[in-house]
Amino acid sequence: MDFKQLSYFLTVVDEGTISAAAKKLHMTQPPLSTQMKALEDETGCLLFERGPRSIRLTDAGRIMYERASALLHMSSRLMEELADCRRGSHGTLRLGVVSSVGSTVFCRCFLDFHRAYPDIRFEVSEANTYQLLESLRDGLIELAVVRTPFPVGDFHCVPLKKEALTAAGHKSFFESSDLERSILPLSSLAGKPLIIYRRWEEILTDAFHAQDLEMSVLCKNDDARTTAFWADAGLGIGILPQAAVPLLSHPDSIWKPLDQSLPPSTIAVIHSKHSSLSTVAKTFADYLQDVFCKKSEPPSACDL
């Protein structure tokens, strides 16, 4: 079994028939059929059943497809990382970013980094923090820019910036006295329909209970964009990190920083403790630290 055989197998599955796969691979059908038969003989498993119109994967075939895909992806990444080592400032940065910073805080960072390193290309995955942690564990990305809280565990964490949480929504949800405040007390949110991040629920619940306040949750979700869009539509008051405020666009939408009864949200760049960074990823991580250290003194540790 070799990578070429595995690549042939994936192509057969993706194309649906051996004849279609042979056409895509620019080879005749008999040699490809021979390769598939050899793969089945070596594994001792029937990998797919030939139908009149398309193949159908067996249970063994599904396992083979999943593992072969991962192996070929890792092989391709290995070759690219080795090339990165040779080139230094060339290559591809595989980065994950939470939505609350990807389209706001980091726009300028990406622009300035690209100007400094024009030969570096980007593969950016936008997801919530826990999805990005899984992508790091699976080796699909090298770095992730996430928000606390999250379990540090297997990750090296470099905090970049602390941000106050804000309350955002249409003016009609706020008392007239609150509209005059520069900072909003948690009591102003008591009994109001709240739109919150699911993973912040425990923190918010504890803060409300500590002040004997009623917390009324209209919607729990996993993405800053959902919170911002629901608040912007007039459904309730969204609890957002300050960097996500630019996602609001409705003329009736306002936002107010919340007082210190709620802990701030920390933006951090993380990577797995169990794998070394490519030259490109290390260059970007160092760049982020330099940028945020110049703007302000970053927090000394991730607040979890």
mmCIF file with all atom_site columns, C-alpha atoms in Angstrom, residues 92-211:
data_model
loop_
_atom_site.group_PDB
_atom_site.id
_atom_site.type_symbol
_atom_site.label_atom_id
_atom_site.label_alt_id
_atom_site.label_comp_id
_atom_site.label_asym_id
_atom_site.label_entity_id
_atom_site.label_seq_id
_atom_site.pdbx_PDB_ins_code
_atom_site.Cartn_x
_atom_site.Cartn_y
_atom_site.Cartn_z
_atom_site.occupancy
_atom_site.B_iso_or_equiv
_atom_site.pdbx_formal_charge
_atom_site.auth_seq_id
_atom_site.auth_comp_id
_atom_site.auth_asym_id
_atom_site.auth_atom_id
_atom_site.pdbx_PDB_model_num
ATOM 1   C CA . THR A 1 92  ? 0.925   28.972 3.561  1.00 0.00 ? 92  THR A CA 1
ATOM 2   C CA . LEU A 1 93  ? -0.368  30.068 6.954  1.00 0.00 ? 93  LEU A CA 1
ATOM 3   C CA . ARG A 1 94  ? -3.176  27.814 8.214  1.00 0.00 ? 94  ARG A CA 1
ATOM 4   C CA . LEU A 1 95  ? -4.973  29.922 10.758 1.00 0.00 ? 95  LEU A CA 1
ATOM 5   C CA . GLY A 1 96  ? -8.240  29.693 12.659 1.00 0.00 ? 96  GLY A CA 1
ATOM 6   C CA . VAL A 1 97  ? -10.001 32.848 13.844 1.00 0.00 ? 97  VAL A CA 1
ATOM 7   C CA . VAL A 1 98  ? -13.146 33.344 15.907 1.00 0.00 ? 98  VAL A CA 1
ATOM 8   C CA . SER A 1 99  ? -15.726 35.444 14.102 1.00 0.00 ? 99  SER A CA 1
ATOM 9   C CA . SER A 1 100 ? -15.732 38.201 16.720 1.00 0.00 ? 100 SER A CA 1
ATOM 10  C CA . VAL A 1 101 ? -12.181 39.208 15.779 1.00 0.00 ? 101 VAL A CA 1
ATOM 11  C CA . GLY A 1 102 ? -11.620 37.871 12.264 1.00 0.00 ? 102 GLY A CA 1
ATOM 12  C CA . SER A 1 103 ? -13.579 40.580 10.480 1.00 0.00 ? 103 SER A CA 1
ATOM 13  C CA . THR A 1 104 ? -12.874 43.420 12.903 1.00 0.00 ? 104 THR A CA 1
ATOM 14  C CA . VAL A 1 105 ? -9.751  43.464 15.089 1.00 0.00 ? 105 VAL A CA 1
ATOM 15  C CA . PHE A 1 106 ? -7.558  41.554 12.661 1.00 0.00 ? 106 PHE A CA 1
ATOM 16  C CA . CYS A 1 107 ? -8.323  43.232 9.336  1.00 0.00 ? 107 CYS A CA 1
ATOM 17  C CA . ARG A 1 108 ? -5.496  45.731 9.797  1.00 0.00 ? 108 ARG A CA 1
ATOM 18  C CA . CYS A 1 109 ? -3.178  43.031 11.154 1.00 0.00 ? 109 CYS A CA 1
ATOM 19  C CA . PHE A 1 110 ? -3.628  40.894 8.049  1.00 0.00 ? 110 PHE A CA 1
ATOM 20  C CA . LEU A 1 111 ? -3.045  43.868 5.769  1.00 0.00 ? 111 LEU A CA 1
ATOM 21  C CA . ASP A 1 112 ? 0.182   44.942 7.478  1.00 0.00 ? 112 ASP A CA 1
ATOM 22  C CA . PHE A 1 113 ? 1.474   41.364 7.719  1.00 0.00 ? 113 PHE A CA 1
ATOM 23  C CA . HIS A 1 114 ? 0.775   40.784 4.030  1.00 0.00 ? 114 HIS A CA 1
ATOM 24  C CA . ARG A 1 115 ? 2.682   43.929 3.132  1.00 0.00 ? 115 ARG A CA 1
ATOM 25  C CA . ALA A 1 116 ? 5.653   42.723 5.170  1.00 0.00 ? 116 ALA A CA 1
ATOM 26  C CA . TYR A 1 117 ? 5.480   39.121 3.855  1.00 0.00 ? 117 TYR A CA 1
ATOM 27  C CA . PRO A 1 118 ? 3.856   39.269 0.395  1.00 0.00 ? 118 PRO A CA 1
ATOM 28  C CA . ASP A 1 119 ? 4.820   35.691 -0.503 1.00 0.00 ? 119 ASP A CA 1
ATOM 29  C CA . ILE A 1 120 ? 2.928   34.100 2.384  1.00 0.00 ? 120 ILE A CA 1
ATOM 30  C CA . ARG A 1 121 ? -0.520  32.780 1.484  1.00 0.00 ? 121 ARG A CA 1
ATOM 31  C CA . PHE A 1 122 ? -3.433  32.286 3.871  1.00 0.00 ? 122 PHE A CA 1
ATOM 32  C CA . GLU A 1 123 ? -5.904  29.510 4.625  1.00 0.00 ? 123 GLU A CA 1
ATOM 33  C CA . VAL A 1 124 ? -8.248  31.019 7.224  1.00 0.00 ? 124 VAL A CA 1
ATOM 34  C CA . SER A 1 125 ? -10.891 28.967 9.031  1.00 0.00 ? 125 SER A CA 1
ATOM 35  C CA . GLU A 1 126 ? -13.595 30.959 10.812 1.00 0.00 ? 126 GLU A CA 1
ATOM 36  C CA . ALA A 1 127 ? -15.374 29.083 13.588 1.00 0.00 ? 127 ALA A CA 1
ATOM 37  C CA . ASN A 1 128 ? -16.129 29.254 17.287 1.00 0.00 ? 128 ASN A CA 1
ATOM 38  C CA . THR A 1 129 ? -13.418 28.659 19.874 1.00 0.00 ? 129 THR A CA 1
ATOM 39  C CA . TYR A 1 130 ? -14.215 25.004 20.575 1.00 0.00 ? 130 TYR A CA 1
ATOM 40  C CA . GLN A 1 131 ? -14.328 24.113 16.882 1.00 0.00 ? 131 GLN A CA 1
ATOM 41  C CA . LEU A 1 132 ? -10.933 25.746 16.433 1.00 0.00 ? 132 LEU A CA 1
ATOM 42  C CA . LEU A 1 133 ? -9.522  23.770 19.373 1.00 0.00 ? 133 LEU A CA 1
ATOM 43  C CA . GLU A 1 134 ? -10.600 20.578 17.604 1.00 0.00 ? 134 GLU A CA 1
ATOM 44  C CA . SER A 1 135 ? -9.036  21.760 14.337 1.00 0.00 ? 135 SER A CA 1
ATOM 45  C CA . LEU A 1 136 ? -5.760  22.335 16.195 1.00 0.00 ? 136 LEU A CA 1
ATOM 46  C CA . ARG A 1 137 ? -5.905  18.867 17.751 1.00 0.00 ? 137 ARG A CA 1
ATOM 47  C CA . ASP A 1 138 ? -6.593  17.326 14.334 1.00 0.00 ? 138 ASP A CA 1
ATOM 48  C CA . GLY A 1 139 ? -3.717  19.224 12.718 1.00 0.00 ? 139 GLY A CA 1
ATOM 49  C CA . LEU A 1 140 ? -5.973  21.040 10.255 1.00 0.00 ? 140 LEU A CA 1
ATOM 50  C CA . ILE A 1 141 ? -4.645  24.441 11.373 1.00 0.00 ? 141 ILE A CA 1
ATOM 51  C CA . GLU A 1 142 ? -1.447  25.504 13.130 1.00 0.00 ? 142 GLU A CA 1
ATOM 52  C CA . LEU A 1 143 ? -2.548  28.625 14.967 1.00 0.00 ? 143 LEU A CA 1
ATOM 53  C CA . ALA A 1 144 ? -5.861  29.857 16.285 1.00 0.00 ? 144 ALA A CA 1
ATOM 54  C CA . VAL A 1 145 ? -6.937  33.259 17.510 1.00 0.00 ? 145 VAL A CA 1
ATOM 55  C CA . VAL A 1 146 ? -9.607  32.561 20.118 1.00 0.00 ? 146 VAL A CA 1
ATOM 56  C CA . ARG A 1 147 ? -11.367 34.061 23.111 1.00 0.00 ? 147 ARG A CA 1
ATOM 57  C CA . THR A 1 148 ? -11.342 33.003 26.721 1.00 0.00 ? 148 THR A CA 1
ATOM 58  C CA . PRO A 1 149 ? -12.724 31.143 28.506 1.00 0.00 ? 149 PRO A CA 1
ATOM 59  C CA . PHE A 1 150 ? -11.528 27.786 27.183 1.00 0.00 ? 150 PHE A CA 1
ATOM 60  C CA . PRO A 1 151 ? -9.585  24.829 28.649 1.00 0.00 ? 151 PRO A CA 1
ATOM 61  C CA . VAL A 1 152 ? -5.885  25.525 27.991 1.00 0.00 ? 152 VAL A CA 1
ATOM 62  C CA . GLY A 1 153 ? -4.868  21.879 28.485 1.00 0.00 ? 153 GLY A CA 1
ATOM 63  C CA . ASP A 1 154 ? -2.975  20.834 25.358 1.00 0.00 ? 154 ASP A CA 1
ATOM 64  C CA . PHE A 1 155 ? -2.330  24.348 24.090 1.00 0.00 ? 155 PHE A CA 1
ATOM 65  C CA . HIS A 1 156 ? 0.340   26.973 24.407 1.00 0.00 ? 156 HIS A CA 1
ATOM 66  C CA . CYS A 1 157 ? -1.509  30.246 24.970 1.00 0.00 ? 157 CYS A CA 1
ATOM 67  C CA . VAL A 1 158 ? -0.270  33.796 24.389 1.00 0.00 ? 158 VAL A CA 1
ATOM 68  C CA . PRO A 1 159 ? -2.777  36.471 25.499 1.00 0.00 ? 159 PRO A CA 1
ATOM 69  C CA . LEU A 1 160 ? -2.970  39.479 23.199 1.00 0.00 ? 160 LEU A CA 1
ATOM 70  C CA . LYS A 1 161 ? -5.735  41.814 24.337 1.00 0.00 ? 161 LYS A CA 1
ATOM 71  C CA . LYS A 1 162 ? -8.386  42.146 27.040 1.00 0.00 ? 162 LYS A CA 1
ATOM 72  C CA . GLU A 1 163 ? -11.787 43.495 26.070 1.00 0.00 ? 163 GLU A CA 1
ATOM 73  C CA . ALA A 1 164 ? -14.771 44.517 28.152 1.00 0.00 ? 164 ALA A CA 1
ATOM 74  C CA . LEU A 1 165 ? -18.049 42.796 27.439 1.00 0.00 ? 165 LEU A CA 1
ATOM 75  C CA . THR A 1 166 ? -20.798 45.003 26.060 1.00 0.00 ? 166 THR A CA 1
ATOM 76  C CA . ALA A 1 167 ? -24.585 45.021 25.947 1.00 0.00 ? 167 ALA A CA 1
ATOM 77  C CA . ALA A 1 168 ? -25.918 45.731 22.456 1.00 0.00 ? 168 ALA A CA 1
ATOM 78  C CA . GLY A 1 169 ? -29.435 46.105 21.118 1.00 0.00 ? 169 GLY A CA 1
ATOM 79  C CA . HIS A 1 170 ? -32.140 48.505 20.020 1.00 0.00 ? 170 HIS A CA 1
ATOM 80  C CA . LYS A 1 171 ? -32.624 51.599 22.197 1.00 0.00 ? 171 LYS A CA 1
ATOM 81  C CA . SER A 1 172 ? -36.112 50.416 23.130 1.00 0.00 ? 172 SER A CA 1
ATOM 82  C CA . PHE A 1 173 ? -34.626 47.671 25.334 1.00 0.00 ? 173 PHE A CA 1
ATOM 83  C CA . PHE A 1 174 ? -32.785 50.175 27.529 1.00 0.00 ? 174 PHE A CA 1
ATOM 84  C CA . GLU A 1 175 ? -34.165 52.515 30.172 1.00 0.00 ? 175 GLU A CA 1
ATOM 85  C CA . SER A 1 176 ? -33.771 56.234 29.455 1.00 0.00 ? 176 SER A CA 1
ATOM 86  C CA . SER A 1 177 ? -31.385 56.528 32.408 1.00 0.00 ? 177 SER A CA 1
ATOM 87  C CA . ASP A 1 178 ? -29.226 53.760 30.937 1.00 0.00 ? 178 ASP A CA 1
ATOM 88  C CA . LEU A 1 179 ? -28.892 55.623 27.648 1.00 0.00 ? 179 LEU A CA 1
ATOM 89  C CA . GLU A 1 180 ? -27.057 58.372 29.525 1.00 0.00 ? 180 GLU A CA 1
ATOM 90  C CA . ARG A 1 181 ? -24.600 56.011 31.197 1.00 0.00 ? 181 ARG A CA 1
ATOM 91  C CA . SER A 1 182 ? -21.094 55.454 29.842 1.00 0.00 ? 182 SER A CA 1
ATOM 92  C CA . ILE A 1 183 ? -20.870 52.061 31.589 1.00 0.00 ? 183 ILE A CA 1
ATOM 93  C CA . LEU A 1 184 ? -23.881 49.837 32.175 1.00 0.00 ? 184 LEU A CA 1
ATOM 94  C CA . PRO A 1 185 ? -24.432 47.985 35.473 1.00 0.00 ? 185 PRO A CA 1
ATOM 95  C CA . LEU A 1 186 ? -25.511 44.363 35.275 1.00 0.00 ? 186 LEU A CA 1
ATOM 96  C CA . SER A 1 187 ? -28.762 45.291 37.020 1.00 0.00 ? 187 SER A CA 1
ATOM 97  C CA . SER A 1 188 ? -29.843 47.144 33.853 1.00 0.00 ? 188 SER A CA 1
ATOM 98  C CA . LEU A 1 189 ? -30.078 43.771 32.092 1.00 0.00 ? 189 LEU A CA 1
ATOM 99  C CA . ALA A 1 190 ? -32.229 42.052 34.725 1.00 0.00 ? 190 ALA A CA 1
ATOM 100 C CA . GLY A 1 191 ? -35.354 40.542 33.191 1.00 0.00 ? 191 GLY A CA 1
ATOM 101 C CA . LYS A 1 192 ? -34.416 41.677 29.671 1.00 0.00 ? 192 LYS A CA 1
ATOM 102 C CA . PRO A 1 193 ? -34.316 39.147 26.777 1.00 0.00 ? 193 PRO A CA 1
ATOM 103 C CA . LEU A 1 194 ? -30.637 38.273 26.441 1.00 0.00 ? 194 LEU A CA 1
ATOM 104 C CA . ILE A 1 195 ? -28.752 36.791 23.495 1.00 0.00 ? 195 ILE A CA 1
ATOM 105 C CA . ILE A 1 196 ? -25.585 35.088 24.729 1.00 0.00 ? 196 ILE A CA 1
ATOM 106 C CA . TYR A 1 197 ? -22.707 32.808 23.811 1.00 0.00 ? 197 TYR A CA 1
ATOM 107 C CA . ARG A 1 198 ? -23.447 29.302 25.064 1.00 0.00 ? 198 ARG A CA 1
ATOM 108 C CA . ARG A 1 199 ? -20.030 28.936 26.716 1.00 0.00 ? 199 ARG A CA 1
ATOM 109 C CA . TRP A 1 200 ? -20.496 32.212 28.606 1.00 0.00 ? 200 TRP A CA 1
ATOM 110 C CA . GLU A 1 201 ? -23.738 31.026 30.181 1.00 0.00 ? 201 GLU A CA 1
ATOM 111 C CA . GLU A 1 202 ? -22.138 29.804 33.408 1.00 0.00 ? 202 GLU A CA 1
ATOM 112 C CA . ILE A 1 203 ? -20.131 33.022 33.861 1.00 0.00 ? 203 ILE A CA 1
ATOM 113 C CA . LEU A 1 204 ? -23.204 35.174 33.249 1.00 0.00 ? 204 LEU A CA 1
ATOM 114 C CA . THR A 1 205 ? -25.420 33.040 35.477 1.00 0.00 ? 205 THR A CA 1
ATOM 115 C CA . ASP A 1 206 ? -22.930 33.298 38.354 1.00 0.00 ? 206 ASP A CA 1
ATOM 116 C CA . ALA A 1 207 ? -22.672 37.078 37.925 1.00 0.00 ? 207 ALA A CA 1
ATOM 117 C CA . PHE A 1 208 ? -26.461 37.544 37.928 1.00 0.00 ? 208 PHE A CA 1
ATOM 118 C CA . HIS A 1 209 ? -26.948 35.238 40.910 1.00 0.00 ? 209 HIS A CA 1
ATOM 119 C CA . ALA A 1 210 ? -24.199 37.038 42.849 1.00 0.00 ? 210 ALA A CA 1
ATOM 120 C CA . GLN A 1 211 ? -26.313 40.212 42.649 1.00 0.00 ? 211 GLN A CA 1
#
